[in-house]
PDB file of C-alpha atoms in Angstrom:
ATOM      1  CA  MET A   1       4.724  -6.348   1.738  1.00 52.00           C
ATOM      2  CA  SER A   2       3.504  -9.790   1.084  1.00 59.00           C
ATOM      3  CA  THR A   3       1.464 -12.081   3.336  1.00 58.00           C
ATOM      4  CA  SER A   4       3.848 -14.071   5.173  1.00 45.00           C
ATOM      5  CA  MET A   5       3.851 -17.770   4.856  1.00 48.00           C
ATOM      6  CA  ASN A   6       6.801 -18.853   7.081  1.00 42.00           C
ATOM      7  CA  ALA A   7       4.739 -19.235  10.448  1.00 38.00           C
ATOM      8  CA  PRO A   8       1.854 -20.887  11.367  1.00 40.00           C
ATOM      9  CA  ALA A   9      -1.340 -18.894  10.659  1.00 49.00           C
ATOM     10  CA  PRO A  10      -3.981 -18.379  13.590  1.00 49.00           C
ATOM     11  CA  ALA A  11      -6.900 -20.240  13.539  1.00 46.00           C
ATOM     12  CA  PRO A  12      -9.958 -18.108  12.208  1.00 49.00           C
ATOM     13  CA  ALA A  13     -12.976 -17.417  13.506  1.00 44.00           C
ATOM     14  CA  PRO A  14     -15.408 -20.235  13.076  1.00 36.00           C
ATOM     15  CA  VAL A  15     -16.941 -20.343   9.628  1.00 38.00           C
ATOM     16  CA  ASN A  16     -19.944 -22.228   8.744  1.00 37.00           C
ATOM     17  CA  SER A  17     -18.592 -24.429   5.645  1.00 34.00           C
ATOM     18  CA  GLU A  18     -21.648 -26.219   5.460  1.00 37.00           C
ATOM     19  CA  HIS A  19     -23.405 -25.270   2.011  1.00 39.00           C
ATOM     20  CA  ASP A  20     -27.101 -25.028   3.714  1.00 42.00           C
ATOM     21  CA  GLU A  21     -29.254 -22.195   3.126  1.00 44.00           C
ATOM     22  CA  HIS A  22     -31.584 -22.519   6.379  1.00 45.00           C
ATOM     23  CA  ASP A  23     -30.840 -23.253   9.988  1.00 48.00           C
ATOM     24  CA  GLU A  24     -32.531 -25.570  12.151  1.00 50.00           C
ATOM     25  CA  HIS A  25     -35.303 -23.296  12.651  1.00 49.00           C
ATOM     26  CA  GLY A  26     -36.064 -22.564   8.984  1.00 51.00           C
ATOM     27  CA  GLU A  27     -34.556 -19.161   9.106  1.00 57.00           C
ATOM     28  CA  ASP A  28     -31.707 -18.002   6.698  1.00 64.00           C
ATOM     29  CA  ALA A  29     -28.451 -19.042   7.789  1.00 69.00           C
ATOM     30  CA  ALA A  30     -25.120 -17.180   7.625  1.00 79.00           C
ATOM     31  CA  PRO A  31     -23.490 -17.354   4.326  1.00 85.00           C
ATOM     32  CA  SER A  32     -21.014 -20.307   4.169  1.00 94.00           C
ATOM     33  CA  ALA A  33     -17.143 -19.694   3.443  1.00 94.00           C
ATOM     34  CA  TYR A  34     -17.890 -20.892   0.003  1.00 96.00           C
ATOM     35  CA  ASP A  35     -20.665 -18.400  -0.598  1.00 96.00           C
ATOM     36  CA  THR A  36     -18.439 -15.541   0.666  1.00 94.00           C
ATOM     37  CA  LEU A  37     -14.923 -16.419  -0.690  1.00 98.00           C
ATOM     38  CA  TYR A  38     -15.265 -18.150  -4.096  1.00 98.00           C
ATOM     39  CA  PRO A  39     -17.171 -15.527  -5.839  1.00 98.00           C
ATOM     40  CA  ALA A  40     -14.582 -13.046  -4.810  1.00 98.00           C
ATOM     41  CA  ILE A  41     -11.797 -15.558  -5.844  1.00 98.00           C
ATOM     42  CA  ARG A  42     -13.451 -16.136  -9.199  1.00 98.00           C
ATOM     43  CA  GLU A  43     -13.727 -12.217  -9.981  1.00 98.00           C
ATOM     44  CA  CYS A  44     -10.083 -11.448  -8.610  1.00 98.00           C
ATOM     45  CA  ALA A  45      -8.491 -14.365 -10.639  1.00 98.00           C
ATOM     46  CA  ASP A  46     -10.287 -12.965 -13.855  1.00 98.00           C
ATOM     47  CA  ALA A  47      -8.902  -9.378 -12.743  1.00 98.00           C
ATOM     48  CA  VAL A  48      -5.383 -10.601 -12.274  1.00 98.00           C
ATOM     49  CA  ALA A  49      -5.477 -12.506 -15.465  1.00 98.00           C
ATOM     50  CA  VAL A  50      -6.319  -9.254 -17.266  1.00 98.00           C
ATOM     51  CA  THR A  51      -3.751  -7.257 -15.476  1.00 98.00           C
ATOM     52  CA  VAL A  52      -0.833  -9.909 -16.091  1.00 98.00           C
ATOM     53  CA  SER A  53      -1.517 -10.625 -19.517  1.00 97.00           C
ATOM     54  CA  ALA A  54      -0.966  -7.111 -20.259  1.00 97.00           C
ATOM     55  CA  ILE A  55       2.720  -7.020 -18.423  1.00 97.00           C
ATOM     56  CA  ARG A  56       5.399  -6.328 -21.052  1.00 96.00           C
ATOM     57  CA  SER A  57       8.744  -7.627 -20.662  1.00 95.00           C
ATOM     58  CA  GLU A  58      10.359  -4.039 -19.986  1.00 97.00           C
ATOM     59  CA  GLN A  59       8.201  -3.707 -17.217  1.00 97.00           C
ATOM     60  CA  LEU A  60       9.362  -6.844 -15.190  1.00 96.00           C
ATOM     61  CA  GLY A  61      11.859  -4.898 -13.499  1.00 97.00           C
ATOM     62  CA  GLY A  62       9.854  -2.132 -12.298  1.00 97.00           C
ATOM     63  CA  ARG A  63       8.964  -1.201  -8.443  1.00 97.00           C
ATOM     64  CA  THR A  64       5.788  -2.308  -7.142  1.00 97.00           C
ATOM     65  CA  PRO A  65       3.765  -1.295  -4.007  1.00 96.00           C
ATOM     66  CA  CYS A  66       5.061  -4.477  -2.246  1.00 94.00           C
ATOM     67  CA  GLU A  67       8.377  -2.944  -1.472  1.00 88.00           C
ATOM     68  CA  LYS A  68      10.400  -6.195  -1.314  1.00 90.00           C
ATOM     69  CA  PHE A  69       9.273  -7.321  -4.853  1.00 96.00           C
ATOM     70  CA  THR A  70      10.112  -6.136  -8.346  1.00 97.00           C
ATOM     71  CA  VAL A  71       7.123  -7.024 -10.882  1.00 97.00           C
ATOM     72  CA  ALA A  72       9.202 -10.092 -12.040  1.00 97.00           C
ATOM     73  CA  GLU A  73       9.620 -11.179  -8.555  1.00 96.00           C
ATOM     74  CA  LEU A  74       6.000 -10.537  -7.386  1.00 97.00           C
ATOM     75  CA  LEU A  75       4.906 -12.513 -10.421  1.00 97.00           C
ATOM     76  CA  GLU A  76       6.946 -15.694  -9.030  1.00 96.00           C
ATOM     77  CA  HIS A  77       5.645 -15.144  -5.407  1.00 96.00           C
ATOM     78  CA  LEU A  78       1.829 -15.130  -6.578  1.00 97.00           C
ATOM     79  CA  GLY A  79       2.210 -17.695  -9.132  1.00 97.00           C
ATOM     80  CA  GLY A  80       4.070 -20.050  -6.823  1.00 96.00           C
ATOM     81  CA  THR A  81       1.241 -19.088  -4.047  1.00 96.00           C
ATOM     82  CA  LEU A  82      -1.490 -19.801  -6.393  1.00 97.00           C
ATOM     83  CA  SER A  83      -0.236 -23.102  -7.424  1.00 96.00           C
ATOM     84  CA  ALA A  84       0.154 -23.976  -3.836  1.00 96.00           C
ATOM     85  CA  SER A  85      -3.390 -23.039  -3.252  1.00 97.00           C
ATOM     86  CA  ALA A  86      -4.897 -25.350  -5.992  1.00 98.00           C
ATOM     87  CA  ARG A  87      -3.129 -28.117  -4.319  1.00 97.00           C
ATOM     88  CA  ALA A  88      -4.564 -26.954  -0.889  1.00 98.00           C
ATOM     89  CA  ALA A  89      -8.113 -26.866  -2.257  1.00 98.00           C
ATOM     90  CA  ARG A  90      -7.754 -30.360  -3.640  1.00 97.00           C
ATOM     91  CA  LYS A  91      -6.341 -31.481  -0.367  1.00 96.00           C
ATOM     92  CA  GLU A  92      -2.897 -32.844  -2.216  1.00 94.00           C
ATOM     93  CA  SER A  93       0.251 -33.018  -0.398  1.00 86.00           C
ATOM     94  CA  ARG A  94       2.920 -30.635  -1.154  1.00 76.00           C
ATOM     95  CA  SER A  95       5.892 -31.997  -3.207  1.00 69.00           C
ATOM     96  CA  GLY A  96       9.025 -31.806  -1.043  1.00 60.00           C
ATOM     97  CA  GLY A  97      12.080 -29.990  -1.623  1.00 52.00           C
ATOM     98  CA  ASP A  98      11.395 -28.872  -4.961  1.00 52.00           C
ATOM     99  CA  ALA A  99      12.692 -25.188  -5.984  1.00 57.00           C
ATOM    100  CA  ALA A 100       9.880 -23.107  -7.300  1.00 62.00           C
ATOM    101  CA  PRO A 101      10.016 -22.724 -10.953  1.00 68.00           C
ATOM    102  CA  ALA A 102      10.349 -19.299 -12.643  1.00 80.00           C
ATOM    103  CA  MET A 103       6.782 -17.583 -13.638  1.00 90.00           C
ATOM    104  CA  SER A 104       6.062 -15.968 -16.895  1.00 94.00           C
ATOM    105  CA  PRO A 105       3.134 -13.866 -16.949  1.00 96.00           C
ATOM    106  CA  ALA A 106       1.301 -16.512 -18.835  1.00 97.00           C
ATOM    107  CA  ASP A 107       2.268 -19.035 -16.132  1.00 97.00           C
ATOM    108  CA  VAL A 108       0.666 -16.884 -13.532  1.00 98.00           C
ATOM    109  CA  VAL A 109      -2.663 -16.489 -15.608  1.00 98.00           C
ATOM    110  CA  GLU A 110      -2.534 -20.147 -15.651  1.00 98.00           C
ATOM    111  CA  ALA A 111      -1.953 -20.490 -11.826  1.00 98.00           C
ATOM    112  CA  ALA A 112      -4.693 -18.048 -11.265  1.00 98.00           C
ATOM    113  CA  GLU A 113      -7.125 -19.815 -13.275  1.00 98.00           C
ATOM    114  CA  ARG A 114      -6.144 -23.495 -11.746  1.00 98.00           C
ATOM    115  CA  ALA A 115      -6.829 -21.950  -7.992  1.00 98.00           C
ATOM    116  CA  ALA A 116     -10.178 -20.496  -9.131  1.00 98.00           C
ATOM    117  CA  VAL A 117     -11.146 -23.900 -10.873  1.00 98.00           C
ATOM    118  CA  ALA A 118     -10.082 -25.835  -7.369  1.00 98.00           C
ATOM    119  CA  TRP A 119     -11.826 -23.509  -5.211  1.00 98.00           C
ATOM    120  CA  ALA A 120     -14.988 -23.803  -7.141  1.00 98.00           C
ATOM    121  CA  ASP A 121     -15.559 -26.978  -5.349  1.00 98.00           C
ATOM    122  CA  PRO A 122     -17.585 -26.381  -1.968  1.00 97.00           C
ATOM    123  CA  ALA A 123     -15.763 -29.569  -0.569  1.00 97.00           C
ATOM    124  CA  GLY A 124     -12.634 -27.653  -0.669  1.00 97.00           C
ATOM    125  CA  TYR A 125     -13.452 -25.439   2.072  1.00 98.00           C
ATOM    126  CA  GLU A 126     -14.047 -28.299   4.607  1.00 97.00           C
ATOM    127  CA  GLY A 127     -11.670 -29.661   7.158  1.00 97.00           C
ATOM    128  CA  ALA A 128      -8.050 -28.928   6.956  1.00 97.00           C
ATOM    129  CA  THR A 129      -5.517 -28.848   4.254  1.00 97.00           C
ATOM    130  CA  GLU A 130      -1.678 -28.173   4.015  1.00 95.00           C
ATOM    131  CA  PHE A 131      -0.927 -24.787   2.788  1.00 94.00           C
ATOM    132  CA  GLY A 132       2.094 -22.308   3.720  1.00 86.00           C
ATOM    133  CA  PRO A 133       3.934 -23.423   6.391  1.00 82.00           C
ATOM    134  CA  GLY A 134       1.649 -26.409   7.433  1.00 89.00           C
ATOM    135  CA  GLU A 135      -1.915 -27.495   8.023  1.00 95.00           C
ATOM    136  CA  MET A 136      -4.373 -25.041   8.765  1.00 96.00           C
ATOM    137  CA  PRO A 137      -8.186 -24.966   8.047  1.00 97.00           C
ATOM    138  CA  ALA A 138      -9.420 -25.359   4.655  1.00 98.00           C
ATOM    139  CA  ALA A 139     -11.594 -22.294   4.481  1.00 98.00           C
ATOM    140  CA  PHE A 140      -8.577 -20.309   6.024  1.00 97.00           C
ATOM    141  CA  ALA A 141      -6.092 -21.073   2.959  1.00 97.00           C
ATOM    142  CA  ALA A 142      -9.136 -19.940   0.564  1.00 98.00           C
ATOM    143  CA  THR A 143      -8.953 -16.712   2.848  1.00 98.00           C
ATOM    144  CA  ILE A 144      -5.300 -16.384   2.160  1.00 97.00           C
ATOM    145  CA  THR A 145      -5.929 -17.139  -1.556  1.00 98.00           C
ATOM    146  CA  LEU A 146      -8.188 -14.124  -1.619  1.00 98.00           C
ATOM    147  CA  GLU A 147      -5.986 -11.803   0.040  1.00 98.00           C
ATOM    148  CA  GLU A 148      -3.099 -12.885  -2.316  1.00 98.00           C
ATOM    149  CA  LEU A 149      -5.184 -12.546  -5.668  1.00 98.00           C
ATOM    150  CA  ALA A 150      -6.742  -9.056  -4.498  1.00 98.00           C
ATOM    151  CA  VAL A 151      -3.662  -7.278  -2.913  1.00 98.00           C
ATOM    152  CA  HIS A 152      -1.044  -8.473  -5.329  1.00 98.00           C
ATOM    153  CA  GLY A 153      -3.267  -8.238  -8.434  1.00 98.00           C
ATOM    154  CA  TRP A 154      -3.517  -4.398  -7.605  1.00 98.00           C
ATOM    155  CA  ASP A 155       0.190  -4.453  -6.825  1.00 98.00           C
ATOM    156  CA  LEU A 156       0.783  -5.626 -10.374  1.00 98.00           C
ATOM    157  CA  ALA A 157      -1.813  -3.299 -12.020  1.00 98.00           C
ATOM    158  CA  ARG A 158      -0.589  -0.366 -10.173  1.00 98.00           C
ATOM    159  CA  ALA A 159       3.199  -1.071 -11.055  1.00 98.00           C
ATOM    160  CA  THR A 160       2.222  -1.367 -14.794  1.00 97.00           C
ATOM    161  CA  GLY A 161      -0.309   1.394 -15.071  1.00 97.00           C
ATOM    162  CA  ARG A 162      -3.369  -0.548 -15.156  1.00 96.00           C
ATOM    163  CA  PRO A 163      -6.705  -0.547 -13.632  1.00 96.00           C
ATOM    164  CA  PHE A 164      -7.682  -3.024 -11.007  1.00 97.00           C
ATOM    165  CA  ALA A 165     -11.441  -2.895 -10.810  1.00 94.00           C
ATOM    166  CA  LEU A 166     -13.354  -5.244  -8.462  1.00 97.00           C
ATOM    167  CA  GLY A 167     -17.171  -5.095  -7.825  1.00 98.00           C
ATOM    168  CA  GLU A 168     -18.410  -3.997  -4.518  1.00 97.00           C
ATOM    169  CA  GLU A 169     -19.258  -7.519  -3.075  1.00 97.00           C
ATOM    170  CA  THR A 170     -15.820  -8.549  -3.826  1.00 98.00           C
ATOM    171  CA  ALA A 171     -13.926  -5.575  -2.365  1.00 98.00           C
ATOM    172  CA  ARG A 172     -16.031  -6.259   0.834  1.00 98.00           C
ATOM    173  CA  ALA A 173     -15.181  -9.917   0.875  1.00 98.00           C
ATOM    174  CA  ALA A 174     -11.089  -8.611   0.135  1.00 98.00           C
ATOM    175  CA  LEU A 175     -11.448  -6.286   3.110  1.00 98.00           C
ATOM    176  CA  GLY A 176     -12.654  -9.149   5.264  1.00 97.00           C
ATOM    177  CA  ALA A 177      -9.809 -11.582   4.439  1.00 98.00           C
ATOM    178  CA  VAL A 178      -7.266  -8.759   4.611  1.00 98.00           C
ATOM    179  CA  GLU A 179      -8.622  -7.699   8.114  1.00 97.00           C
ATOM    180  CA  GLN A 180      -8.774 -11.430   9.178  1.00 96.00           C
ATOM    181  CA  ILE A 181      -5.057 -12.054   8.744  1.00 96.00           C
ATOM    182  CA  ALA A 182      -3.728  -8.459   9.112  1.00 95.00           C
ATOM    183  CA  GLU A 183      -2.302  -8.809  12.727  1.00 93.00           C
ATOM    184  CA  HIS A 184      -0.353 -11.884  11.904  1.00 91.00           C
ATOM    185  CA  ALA A 185       0.883 -10.481   8.743  1.00 93.00           C
ATOM    186  CA  ARG A 186       2.202  -7.644  10.225  1.00 93.00           C
ATOM    187  CA  ALA A 187       3.764  -9.636  13.147  1.00 92.00           C
ATOM    188  CA  THR A 188       5.552 -11.619  10.697  1.00 90.00           C
ATOM    189  CA  GLY A 189       6.726  -8.641   8.320  1.00 90.00           C
ATOM    190  CA  GLY A 190       4.015  -9.781   5.489  1.00 90.00           C
ATOM    191  CA  PHE A 191       2.070  -6.375   6.155  1.00 93.00           C
ATOM    192  CA  GLY A 192       3.838  -3.084   6.790  1.00 93.00           C
ATOM    193  CA  PRO A 193       1.828  -0.799   9.351  1.00 95.00           C
ATOM    194  CA  PRO A 194      -1.573   0.167   8.272  1.00 96.00           C
ATOM    195  CA  VAL A 195      -1.792   3.233   6.283  1.00 97.00           C
ATOM    196  CA  PRO A 196      -4.540   5.452   7.446  1.00 96.00           C
ATOM    197  CA  VAL A 197      -7.841   5.378   5.189  1.00 96.00           C
ATOM    198  CA  SER A 198     -11.056   7.011   5.814  1.00 96.00           C
ATOM    199  CA  VAL A 199     -13.746   4.734   7.358  1.00 93.00           C
ATOM    200  CA  ASP A 200     -15.987   6.162   4.264  1.00 96.00           C
ATOM    201  CA  ALA A 201     -13.500   5.263   1.893  1.00 97.00           C
ATOM    202  CA  PRO A 202     -14.120   2.413  -0.836  1.00 97.00           C
ATOM    203  CA  ALA A 203     -14.029  -1.172   0.928  1.00 98.00           C
ATOM    204  CA  PHE A 204     -10.904  -1.925  -1.248  1.00 98.00           C
ATOM    205  CA  HIS A 205      -9.298   0.994  -0.409  1.00 98.00           C
ATOM    206  CA  ARG A 206      -9.604   0.125   3.012  1.00 98.00           C
ATOM    207  CA  ALA A 207      -8.262  -3.329   2.307  1.00 98.00           C
ATOM    208  CA  LEU A 208      -5.418  -1.720   0.790  1.00 98.00           C
ATOM    209  CA  GLY A 209      -4.691   0.680   4.079  1.00 97.00           C
ATOM    210  CA  ALA A 210      -4.882  -2.207   6.200  1.00 97.00           C
ATOM    211  CA  SER A 211      -2.406  -4.118   4.322  1.00 97.00           C
ATOM    212  CA  GLY A 212       0.027  -1.381   4.798  1.00 96.00           C
ATOM    213  CA  ARG A 213      -0.495  -0.037   1.145  1.00 97.00           C
ATOM    214  CA  ASN A 214      -1.214   3.741  -0.027  1.00 96.00           C
ATOM    215  CA  PRO A 215      -4.297   3.277  -2.391  1.00 96.00           C
ATOM    216  CA  GLU A 216      -2.937   6.235  -4.348  1.00 94.00           C
ATOM    217  CA  TRP A 217       0.684   4.708  -4.770  1.00 95.00           C
ATOM    218  CA  SER A 218       2.300   5.700  -7.880  1.00 89.00           C
ATOM    219  CA  ASP A 219       5.860   4.660  -9.370  1.00 80.00           C
TER     220      ASP A 219
END
C-alpha cells in the first residue's frame, strides 16, 4: 500500500499559500499550506531518520505493513520519492530516463533531510511543480510528501520493531494529508480498503486506517 504516482493526482482543495497572518479585514487568516505542512514534514523527516538509522542488514528482507514492499524495497521507494520531492520543492525539472539508484538506510536519511530542508522555504508551496506523473500544485506535492514520510515511516518502524511517535499537531496534519489523497490512492491501488478505526482513536491511528493499514499490525 503505497501512494500511487502513476496517474495524475486530483487537484486539491484551494489552499492559501500566501504567508500572511491577517486577512483584508484584519482578522486572523486561515493557516497557509506552509504553516500547516512544513512543521509536520520536519517532524516526520526527523522521525524517519531515527527509524531508518536503526535498521539492521538482517531486517532488509522483512515484511512491512505496505504489503508489496519488503523493508529494502520500501527504503528504495521512499528514498526515491523524497529525492523527487526535494526537486519539486525547488521547482527543478526531473532528470529524464535515469533508473532510480539503490537506496541504503543512510541514503534515505539523507533524502529525508534534503526534502525537509527544501520544503522549509515558503516559496516552495506556491504555483505548480513537477512531481510524480507530471505537473501538480506545489502545495499538493508537499501534502504527498508529508503522507509518504508519515505513513511509510510508520511502516518501516513497525516492520523493524521500533516506535514511531509523532506530536498531536503533526498527527492531525498527517491525517489531513491522508484524507486528501485517499480516494485517488485507493482508485490507483496505492491504498488498500480503509481499515475501520474508532472516531475517538488518536489522529495518527485514523490516518493509518484511512490508508488501508491496521494500526495494530505486527509481523
